[in-house]
């Protein structure tokens, strides 16, 4: 009976069955992919995303009200820049209380409601964890100044040196701050200097102190208990500084990279950055987070590190072969892209990452923009912004999008009085939701940073449902990321990428015998011709505005094809 059914099955339905089995097996294989391995991450800069109470500053209730938008555009997890109590000297990266919500952003109830709503929608919430420093207004720092029990050695303190010539007080070493020249600031009350990698209002913790580490673990636990899914870890390369047994600090050597003695690059930072202990503390946190998951169940509580560091250093953050640390460390290679970028540059930058991080750890992610860098539409060029959206999502692994880049927002260099101006303001202007007052970001009279003057033509509402708009392309790509072919990236032959010419970049994503996608992107301002790419006939499924083709058009890739200047497309083949 069974046999006869089998034998009477037409070759057609047998093929369908075969496909089904393959589909099931690839779905099975794809489910080996943990959520953070192939996610669509979206960074929210809370001050600028959505203001619910009209004070001109974005807030948690604002974010909650816009979570359905994140769902709509296919985001899987959102990372919020710091929302903790802060005097905002570095816009929240200067924390006074790590377990309190900054009143400007709302209350703990607002936070809980946001997490609940996100989870209801199937979105994960990633918080920013800032373990390198606190605000100088933090209670811990105040206690440390007073040398209170347990807090004496909580920060990076050092004795003054005396200038033998002048007899004047000098900092313990020549260390620099990334933000303001001198890295040491004198504290009159304690009669010592403290070190800060960033602003003087951001004293560096002494992470060698077990009590500091204990406090930081408790901070993580506090947020995990409130349902947070993962952490973005701030400023990893800066965690530890070299300190001698006797409490002194070695001078940095001159790098020879620049003659400008005031530049951060003037010294090597051999003693202040990328110390081996940085990786060790990440391994400790991983152990804690894994244990937490074992005890509480649920999905992997992942960490994604922020580190602008050499690839070998980044590799150790993931694992040194024995210990494991971060799940992801942000790949900032595409931050280097400029308007002169060619396909060959993209290939080289992709290889720089993949040769180490993929080969060793099967880990990839692609950051195109963030709150510390010029927006892609400005930096790489408006012609190439959609192309980069396509590429960042079509490469294997996780894509990372900065709010507003999904509609191609540009930097906005509004006039500002320089006392109140941060060099990073241009990429932090309010989200452009619609054409109404303040771009729909706030009902207030003014906003903390001015809304970009282009908001009436460039906003979510204008692009929604418009084929070939930046938003439409973004949505198409996040949807493709969920396809079998895109999920099969860890399998042999699951992906390939290369610069076919100086200007044409190609990515192939394959679920063997099921489907295949091919991205072709022309970075140049000239027409490009390509011959005999494959014997397949494929269909256009994503097109940017430079493409003369239509959705659903077919193209025979065994023949010569052409790409218009800046044309970027995704082609699909189905078995
Ligand atoms: C990270 C943040 C940056 C901040 C710095 C200090 O680099 O991305 O915005 O200023 O850390 O916390
Ligand atoms: Mg507000």
Coordinates of N, CA, C and O in Angstrom, one line a residue, residues 34 79 107 143 159 297 314 476 501 552:
X34 N 22.1 30.8 16.4 CA 21.6 31.4 17.6 C 21.1 32.9 17.2 O 21.6 33.4 16.2
X79 N 19.3 48.0 20.4 CA 20.3 48.5 21.4 C 20.1 49.9 21.7 O 20.0 50.8 20.8
X107 N 10.7 56.7 33.8 CA 10.8 56.0 35.1 C 11.0 54.5 34.9 O 11.0 54.0 33.8
X143 N 32.5 58.7 47.1 CA 33.1 57.9 48.2 C 34.6 57.7 48.0 O 35.3 57.6 49.0
X159 N 49.5 59.6 42.5 CA 50.1 60.7 43.1 C 50.7 61.7 42.1 O 51.2 61.3 41.0
X297 N 16.8 30.0 32.2 CA 16.3 29.6 31.0 C 16.2 30.8 30.0 O 16.8 31.8 30.2
X314 N 40.6 41.9 18.8 CA 39.2 41.6 18.8 C 38.9 40.1 18.8 O 38.0 39.6 19.5
X476 N 13.0 45.1 2.6 CA 13.2 43.9 1.7 C 14.4 43.1 2.2 O 14.3 41.9 2.2
X501 N 34.8 43.5 -10.4 CA 35.7 44.5 -11.1 C 36.1 45.5 -10.0 O 35.6 45.4 -8.8
X552 N 10.6 41.5 -10.7 CA 10.0 40.4 -11.4 C 10.6 40.2 -12.8 O 10.4 39.1 -13.4

